[in-house]
Every structure is written in structure tokens, then in C-alpha cells.
CSV table of C-alpha atoms in Angstrom, one decimal:
chain,number,residue,atom,x,y,z
A,267,UNK,CA,-47.9,42.1,-218.9
A,268,UNK,CA,-45.6,44.6,-219.7
A,269,UNK,CA,-42.1,43.8,-221.8
A,270,UNK,CA,-38.9,44.4,-219.3
A,271,UNK,CA,-37.2,47.1,-222.7
A,272,UNK,CA,-39.1,49.0,-225.6
A,273,UNK,CA,-37.0,49.4,-228.3
A,274,UNK,CA,-37.8,52.3,-230.9
A,275,UNK,CA,-36.4,51.8,-234.3
A,276,UNK,CA,-35.5,50.8,-237.8
A,277,UNK,CA,-37.2,48.0,-238.9
A,278,UNK,CA,-35.9,46.7,-242.1
A,279,UNK,CA,-35.3,43.8,-244.4
A,280,UNK,CA,-31.9,42.4,-244.4
A,281,UNK,CA,-29.6,40.8,-247.6
A,282,UNK,CA,-26.8,39.6,-246.4
A,283,UNK,CA,-24.8,38.6,-249.1
A,284,UNK,CA,-21.7,37.1,-249.4
A,285,UNK,CA,-19.2,36.8,-252.1
A,286,UNK,CA,-15.3,36.2,-252.7
A,287,UNK,CA,-14.2,40.1,-253.7
A,288,UNK,CA,-16.9,42.9,-253.0
A,289,UNK,CA,-16.9,43.1,-257.4
A,290,UNK,CA,-15.6,46.9,-258.9
A,291,UNK,CA,-18.2,49.0,-261.5
A,292,UNK,CA,-19.1,47.0,-264.0
A,293,UNK,CA,-17.7,43.8,-263.1
A,294,UNK,CA,-19.7,40.9,-260.8
A,295,UNK,CA,-18.8,38.3,-258.6
A,296,UNK,CA,-21.0,34.9,-257.7
A,297,UNK,CA,-23.2,34.6,-254.7
A,298,UNK,CA,-21.9,32.3,-252.6
A,299,UNK,CA,-24.4,32.3,-249.6
A,300,UNK,CA,-27.5,34.7,-249.3
A,301,UNK,CA,-29.9,35.7,-246.5
A,302,UNK,CA,-32.8,37.3,-245.6
A,303,UNK,CA,-33.7,38.1,-242.8
A,304,UNK,CA,-35.9,40.4,-239.9
A,305,UNK,CA,-33.0,44.2,-239.9
A,306,UNK,CA,-32.3,47.3,-239.1
A,307,UNK,CA,-31.1,48.7,-236.0
A,308,UNK,CA,-34.1,48.5,-234.3
A,309,UNK,CA,-34.8,44.8,-234.8
A,310,UNK,CA,-31.8,43.9,-234.8
A,311,UNK,CA,-31.9,44.6,-231.4
A,312,UNK,CA,-34.7,43.9,-229.8
A,313,UNK,CA,-33.4,40.4,-231.8
A,314,UNK,CA,-30.9,41.0,-229.8
A,315,UNK,CA,-32.6,41.3,-226.1
A,316,UNK,CA,-34.9,38.6,-227.8
A,317,UNK,CA,-32.2,36.1,-227.4
A,318,UNK,CA,-30.5,37.3,-223.4
A,319,UNK,CA,-34.4,36.4,-222.3
A,320,UNK,CA,-35.0,40.0,-221.6
A,321,UNK,CA,-39.1,40.7,-222.5
A,322,UNK,CA,-39.2,43.5,-225.4
A,323,UNK,CA,-41.4,45.3,-227.2
A,324,UNK,CA,-40.8,46.8,-230.0
A,325,UNK,CA,-42.0,50.1,-231.9
A,326,UNK,CA,-41.5,50.7,-235.7
A,327,UNK,CA,-42.4,50.5,-238.9
A,328,UNK,CA,-42.9,48.6,-242.1
A,329,UNK,CA,-44.9,48.6,-245.3
A,330,UNK,CA,-47.7,47.9,-246.5
A,331,UNK,CA,-46.4,45.2,-248.6
A,332,UNK,CA,-46.3,41.1,-247.9
A,333,UNK,CA,-42.8,41.8,-247.1
A,334,UNK,CA,-43.5,44.0,-243.7
A,335,UNK,CA,-45.9,41.6,-242.6
A,336,UNK,CA,-43.0,38.8,-243.0
A,337,UNK,CA,-41.2,41.2,-240.7
A,338,UNK,CA,-44.2,41.0,-238.4
A,339,UNK,CA,-44.6,37.7,-238.6
A,340,UNK,CA,-40.4,37.2,-237.8
A,341,UNK,CA,-40.4,39.4,-235.0
A,342,UNK,CA,-43.1,37.0,-233.3
A,343,UNK,CA,-41.5,34.6,-233.8
A,344,UNK,CA,-39.2,35.8,-231.7
A,345,UNK,CA,-41.0,36.1,-229.1
A,346,UNK,CA,-40.2,40.2,-229.8
A,347,UNK,CA,-44.2,42.0,-229.4
A,348,UNK,CA,-44.5,43.5,-232.5
A,349,UNK,CA,-48.2,45.7,-231.3
A,350,UNK,CA,-46.7,48.9,-232.2
A,351,UNK,CA,-44.8,47.6,-235.2
A,352,UNK,CA,-46.8,50.5,-237.2
A,353,UNK,CA,-48.4,49.3,-241.2
A,354,UNK,CA,-47.9,51.6,-243.1
A,355,UNK,CA,-50.8,52.5,-245.8
A,356,UNK,CA,-48.8,52.9,-249.2
A,357,UNK,CA,-44.9,53.0,-247.9
A,358,UNK,CA,-42.6,50.1,-248.8
A,359,UNK,CA,-41.2,48.3,-246.3
A,360,UNK,CA,-37.5,49.5,-245.9
A,361,UNK,CA,-34.6,47.6,-247.5
A,362,UNK,CA,-30.6,46.9,-246.1
A,363,UNK,CA,-28.3,45.4,-249.3
A,364,UNK,CA,-25.1,44.2,-247.3
A,365,UNK,CA,-22.6,42.9,-249.5
A,366,UNK,CA,-19.5,40.8,-247.5
A,367,UNK,CA,-16.2,39.6,-249.4
A,368,UNK,CA,-13.4,37.0,-247.8
A,369,UNK,CA,-11.2,39.7,-247.2
A,370,UNK,CA,-13.6,42.1,-244.5
A,371,UNK,CA,-14.7,44.4,-246.5
A,372,UNK,CA,-18.3,45.4,-247.3
A,373,UNK,CA,-20.5,47.4,-249.8
A,374,UNK,CA,-24.0,48.4,-247.5
A,375,UNK,CA,-27.1,49.3,-249.0
A,376,UNK,CA,-29.9,51.1,-247.6
A,377,UNK,CA,-33.4,51.8,-249.4
A,378,UNK,CA,-35.4,53.5,-246.0
A,379,UNK,CA,-37.8,55.4,-247.1
A,380,UNK,CA,-38.9,58.3,-245.5
A,381,UNK,CA,-42.7,56.6,-244.7
A,382,UNK,CA,-40.9,54.2,-242.3
A,383,UNK,CA,-39.0,56.8,-239.9
A,384,UNK,CA,-40.8,56.6,-236.5
A,385,UNK,CA,-43.3,59.2,-236.2
A,386,UNK,CA,-44.7,61.7,-233.0
A,387,UNK,CA,-47.6,59.4,-233.1
A,388,UNK,CA,-46.7,56.3,-233.4
A,389,UNK,CA,-44.4,56.6,-230.3
A,390,UNK,CA,-47.5,58.3,-228.1
A,391,UNK,CA,-49.2,55.3,-229.4
A,392,UNK,CA,-47.0,52.8,-227.5
A,393,UNK,CA,-47.1,55.5,-224.2
A,394,UNK,CA,-48.3,52.8,-222.4
A,395,UNK,CA,-45.8,49.7,-222.8
A,396,UNK,CA,-43.1,52.5,-222.9
A,397,UNK,CA,-44.1,53.9,-219.8
A,398,UNK,CA,-44.0,50.2,-217.7
A,399,UNK,CA,-40.8,49.0,-219.4
A,400,UNK,CA,-37.8,49.2,-216.8
A,401,UNK,CA,-35.2,49.7,-220.8
A,402,UNK,CA,-36.0,52.5,-223.4
A,403,UNK,CA,-34.2,52.4,-226.3
A,404,UNK,CA,-34.3,54.7,-228.6
A,405,UNK,CA,-32.0,54.9,-232.3
A,406,UNK,CA,-31.3,58.4,-232.8
A,407,UNK,CA,-31.7,58.2,-236.4
A,408,UNK,CA,-34.9,58.2,-236.5
A,409,UNK,CA,-36.3,61.6,-236.8
A,410,UNK,CA,-35.6,63.7,-233.6
A,411,UNK,CA,-39.3,64.8,-232.3
A,412,UNK,CA,-39.9,61.2,-231.9
A,413,UNK,CA,-37.5,60.0,-230.6
A,414,UNK,CA,-37.7,62.9,-227.8
A,415,UNK,CA,-41.2,62.3,-226.9
A,416,UNK,CA,-40.4,58.7,-227.0
A,417,UNK,CA,-38.0,59.8,-223.9
A,418,UNK,CA,-40.3,62.3,-221.9
A,419,UNK,CA,-42.6,59.3,-221.9
A,420,UNK,CA,-40.3,57.4,-220.8
A,421,UNK,CA,-38.3,60.0,-218.1
A,422,UNK,CA,-41.5,60.9,-216.9
A,423,UNK,CA,-42.3,57.0,-215.3
A,424,UNK,CA,-39.2,56.6,-214.1
A,425,UNK,CA,-38.2,53.7,-217.1
A,426,UNK,CA,-34.0,53.7,-217.8
A,427,UNK,CA,-34.0,55.4,-221.0
A,428,UNK,CA,-30.9,54.5,-223.5
A,429,UNK,CA,-30.3,56.6,-226.3
A,430,UNK,CA,-27.7,55.3,-229.1
A,431,UNK,CA,-26.1,57.7,-231.4
A,432,UNK,CA,-26.6,61.8,-232.2
A,433,UNK,CA,-30.1,62.8,-232.7
A,434,UNK,CA,-30.6,64.4,-236.5
A,435,UNK,CA,-31.7,67.5,-235.6
A,436,UNK,CA,-28.9,69.0,-233.4
A,437,UNK,CA,-31.4,72.1,-231.7
A,438,UNK,CA,-32.7,68.8,-229.5
A,439,UNK,CA,-29.8,67.2,-228.4
A,440,UNK,CA,-29.8,68.9,-225.1
A,441,UNK,CA,-33.4,68.5,-224.2
A,442,UNK,CA,-32.6,64.6,-225.0
A,443,UNK,CA,-29.1,64.2,-222.8
A,444,UNK,CA,-31.1,65.9,-220.3
A,445,UNK,CA,-33.8,63.2,-219.9
A,446,UNK,CA,-31.1,60.9,-221.2
A,447,UNK,CA,-29.8,58.3,-218.3
A,448,UNK,CA,-27.7,56.2,-220.8
A,449,UNK,CA,-25.9,57.5,-223.9
A,450,UNK,CA,-23.8,55.3,-226.3
A,451,UNK,CA,-21.8,57.0,-229.3
A,452,UNK,CA,-19.6,55.7,-231.8
A,453,UNK,CA,-15.9,58.3,-232.4
A,454,UNK,CA,-18.0,59.5,-235.5
A,455,UNK,CA,-21.3,60.2,-233.1
A,456,UNK,CA,-18.9,61.4,-230.1
A,457,UNK,CA,-18.1,64.4,-232.5
A,458,UNK,CA,-21.0,64.9,-233.5
A,459,UNK,CA,-22.5,65.4,-229.9
A,460,UNK,CA,-19.6,67.6,-228.3
A,461,UNK,CA,-17.7,69.2,-231.4
A,462,UNK,CA,-14.2,67.4,-230.6
A,463,UNK,CA,-12.8,64.2,-232.0
A,464,UNK,CA,-12.4,60.9,-229.4
A,465,UNK,CA,-8.8,60.2,-231.3
A,466,UNK,CA,-8.0,57.7,-227.8
A,467,UNK,CA,-8.4,57.4,-224.5
A,468,UNK,CA,-8.2,60.5,-223.3
A,469,UNK,CA,-9.7,62.5,-225.6
A,470,UNK,CA,-12.9,59.5,-224.7
A,471,UNK,CA,-12.7,60.5,-221.0
A,472,UNK,CA,-13.4,63.6,-221.5
A,473,UNK,CA,-16.0,63.9,-224.2
A,474,UNK,CA,-17.1,61.6,-221.6
A,475,UNK,CA,-16.6,64.0,-219.3
A,476,UNK,CA,-19.1,66.7,-221.1
A,477,UNK,CA,-21.7,64.1,-222.0
A,478,UNK,CA,-22.3,63.8,-218.4
A,479,UNK,CA,-22.8,67.4,-217.1
A,480,UNK,CA,-25.7,67.1,-219.7
A,481,UNK,CA,-27.8,64.6,-218.7
A,482,UNK,CA,-26.8,60.6,-218.8
A,483,UNK,CA,-25.1,59.4,-215.7
A,484,UNK,CA,-23.4,56.8,-217.7
A,485,UNK,CA,-21.7,57.7,-221.3
A,486,UNK,CA,-20.2,54.4,-223.2
A,487,UNK,CA,-17.9,55.9,-226.3
A,488,UNK,CA,-15.9,54.3,-229.1
A,489,UNK,CA,-12.3,54.8,-229.0
A,490,UNK,CA,-11.6,53.2,-232.6
A,491,UNK,CA,-9.9,50.2,-233.2
A,492,UNK,CA,-9.1,50.2,-229.5
A,493,UNK,CA,-12.1,49.8,-227.2
A,494,UNK,CA,-15.0,51.6,-225.6
A,495,UNK,CA,-15.2,53.2,-223.0
A,496,UNK,CA,-17.7,52.8,-219.5
A,497,UNK,CA,-18.1,56.0,-217.6
A,498,UNK,CA,-20.0,56.0,-214.6
A,499,UNK,CA,-20.8,57.7,-211.0
A,500,UNK,CA,-19.3,55.0,-209.5
A,501,UNK,CA,-16.0,54.9,-212.0
A,502,UNK,CA,-14.8,54.8,-215.0
A,503,UNK,CA,-13.8,51.4,-217.5
A,504,UNK,CA,-12.3,51.4,-220.6
A,505,UNK,CA,-12.7,47.5,-222.6
A,506,UNK,CA,-10.2,46.8,-225.4
A,507,UNK,CA,-12.0,45.2,-228.2
A,508,UNK,CA,-12.4,41.4,-228.3
A,509,UNK,CA,-10.2,39.9,-230.8
A,510,UNK,CA,-11.7,37.4,-232.3
A,511,UNK,CA,-12.2,36.3,-236.8
A,512,UNK,CA,-13.9,38.7,-237.9
A,513,UNK,CA,-16.3,38.6,-240.3
A,514,UNK,CA,-18.7,41.7,-240.2
A,515,UNK,CA,-18.6,44.7,-238.2
A,516,UNK,CA,-22.0,45.6,-239.2
A,517,UNK,CA,-24.6,45.3,-236.1
A,518,UNK,CA,-21.5,45.2,-233.3
A,519,UNK,CA,-23.0,48.4,-231.7
A,520,UNK,CA,-26.6,47.1,-231.9
A,521,UNK,CA,-25.9,44.3,-230.0
A,522,UNK,CA,-23.5,46.2,-227.8
A,523,UNK,CA,-26.8,47.9,-226.9
A,524,UNK,CA,-28.6,45.6,-226.3
A,525,UNK,CA,-26.3,43.3,-224.5
A,526,UNK,CA,-25.7,46.6,-221.7
A,527,UNK,CA,-29.3,47.8,-221.7
A,528,UNK,CA,-29.9,43.5,-220.9
A,529,UNK,CA,-27.7,43.7,-218.1
A,530,UNK,CA,-28.2,46.8,-216.2
A,531,UNK,CA,-32.2,46.0,-216.6
A,532,UNK,CA,-31.3,42.8,-214.4
A,533,UNK,CA,-29.0,45.6,-212.2
A,534,UNK,CA,-25.7,43.8,-213.3
A,535,UNK,CA,-22.8,45.6,-211.5
A,536,UNK,CA,-21.2,48.7,-214.1
A,537,UNK,CA,-18.1,46.1,-215.0
A,538,UNK,CA,-20.0,43.1,-215.3
A,539,UNK,CA,-22.7,45.0,-218.0
A,540,UNK,CA,-19.4,46.5,-219.7
A,541,UNK,CA,-17.5,42.8,-220.6
A,542,UNK,CA,-21.2,41.7,-221.2
A,543,UNK,CA,-21.8,44.2,-224.3
A,544,UNK,CA,-18.0,43.5,-225.6
A,545,UNK,CA,-18.7,39.9,-226.4
A,546,UNK,CA,-21.7,40.3,-227.9
A,547,UNK,CA,-20.2,43.1,-230.5
A,548,UNK,CA,-17.7,40.7,-230.9
A,549,UNK,CA,-20.3,37.5,-231.0
A,550,UNK,CA,-21.5,39.5,-233.7
A,551,UNK,CA,-18.7,40.0,-236.2
A,552,UNK,CA,-17.9,36.3,-237.1
A,553,UNK,CA,-20.8,36.2,-239.2
A,554,UNK,CA,-22.1,38.0,-241.8
A,555,UNK,CA,-24.7,40.5,-241.7
A,556,UNK,CA,-25.6,42.3,-238.2
A,557,UNK,CA,-29.1,40.0,-236.9
A,558,UNK,CA,-26.9,39.1,-233.7
A,559,UNK,CA,-26.9,35.0,-232.7
A,560,UNK,CA,-26.3,35.6,-228.6
A,561,UNK,CA,-26.0,32.2,-226.7
A,562,UNK,CA,-24.8,31.8,-222.6
A,563,UNK,CA,-21.7,30.2,-224.6
A,564,UNK,CA,-20.8,32.9,-227.0
A,565,UNK,CA,-21.2,35.6,-224.7
A,566,UNK,CA,-18.4,33.3,-221.6
A,567,UNK,CA,-16.0,32.5,-224.7
A,568,UNK,CA,-15.5,36.1,-225.6
A,569,UNK,CA,-16.5,37.6,-222.8
A,570,UNK,CA,-12.9,40.2,-220.6
A,571,UNK,CA,-11.5,38.6,-217.5
A,572,UNK,CA,-12.0,42.6,-216.4
A,573,UNK,CA,-12.3,46.2,-217.1
A,574,UNK,CA,-9.6,48.2,-216.9
A,575,UNK,CA,-10.5,50.7,-214.6
A,576,UNK,CA,-10.0,54.5,-215.8
A,577,UNK,CA,-8.6,57.7,-213.4
A,578,UNK,CA,-11.4,60.1,-214.6
């Protein structure tokens, strides 16, 4: 049976280390707690979707090593389809190290071998599940040609195309936007896409209008330190950040994208989907590491009562 959602993105070993204070150069710190989990943006989004009860498959790459084998097994245990998680010959599995201290400060280290990035061949092999899905999430940190092929396959089949981030190749931006249904971008990524900084709600509204003219019907933009703008065909809403005890912001955006996609796939109204997505992002900041821990009680606890309608 086809998965409701297919995610094209990064798969990595995620080492999360909690310390009292992040050490400066030449110093050390005692580790209070550590966890080694399935991580990377693609895997985080797939885990979130599965936790929300949405069937999901992952298109990604691990290395030809024991770590990669363990990550694929962990994904299967998380009820994620792994048929198209490629075991790349001769490659090392990607590694992410997230060091978080008691003050909410973090150090983020990545070893992402080029061989663990998704290729056009990898995407072509997954054409059938992409075309059969209700929604496709494509992380634009992956090589632009592979992202573009995934978007083309989905668009041709009538699968909703959700783009996360900004492409590494600006020459392909316009075609990617034209193929998309939903675009989500952080503040820096929005500036990359539009050439204009997003400093407040007013500039975010203008940026969303510009991006919608270039293709997507729904644009979701971060307004740093304030909240998230959701600009769609039937209205524009702003959802303020949820006040909670923030431990680590890693993975909040992944949880937002996954929850928004799950809600849209289940045909929830945009205002409802927006509030759930922001609640999921807030829930993910309450613990160290980017792996989500989403549940209905967590979303209900943090879900804003309503979004603020904005005149676009």
C-alpha cells in the first residue's frame, strides 16, 4: 500500500550531548547525558509524520557501514518505509553532533559526506512511491537536480509538493517554485529566495506574496523571534511563537513541516494546520536533540487557540 507522504532528505547518525556549559577552545566539560539516534532532517520529518499516524516512506542515503544498517533498522522500527534508503557502496554514514548546555546554547557539528546526498538516480528509483503519495516533502539542502526531479515526478502525478528551505543552485529556484504547492522557509532562506530580508511581519507578508506569484499556493515563513506566517489562497494567518521552556531549537522546523504536511494531507483547514504545526515546533524545543517526540497530548497542550488573520 502506498505511503501517504514521501520524504526526500538527509539521514544521519545524530549524537546529542548535554553538558552544564559548552566548553571553550582548549577546555573540557563533563557530559551529563548522551543519546545516539536516527537523525538528519529527512529522518526527523519522517519520524514526526509516523508519530502523528501518517504513513511515510523515506528517500535518502546511508553509508556501507554498521551505522547505516542500524539507522535503517531504527527507521523501520519507527514505522518508516526504507525501501528507498540507499546503502551507498564505499560511503560513510553522515554524522551530526549536537552539544547543548544548560543555558540553551548549542554547538552543532556535521560530517555529511558528498556520497550521502541524494542523487537523481536515487530519486528515479523511487518514482513509483513518489507518484502514488498524497504529499512529497523535498529538503532543498539536497542537490538541486535531485530535488527538481522529485518535484517534477510528484507534480506530474498530482502529488502535493512541499519544499523545505532554499535550493543550493539559484538557477533552478524558479522552476522548483513553479512545481511546488507549499514552500516553507526560515528567515535566511527567505532572503535567499527573494533577495530581501524579513525583519518583521510586514516584510514577511510582502515576501510571501512574491513567492506565491512564482508558483506555490501556500507559503510558510519564519518571522524571527515572533512567529510563523502562513499565506494561502483563502487567507493569511500569523501564529505567534508558543511560550515554553526551550532546551534546544534543533529540529523545530522539521517538526513544523511534518505536522503541517500531515494536517494538509488529512484535509485539515489551514488555520488548524498552522496551529498544530507551531505546537509541534514548540514541543520539539522542550528537549535536547532534533528527534521529535510528538503526541496528541503534547500538541493539545501547546496548540494556540487561534491564529491571527492578516490582511495581505
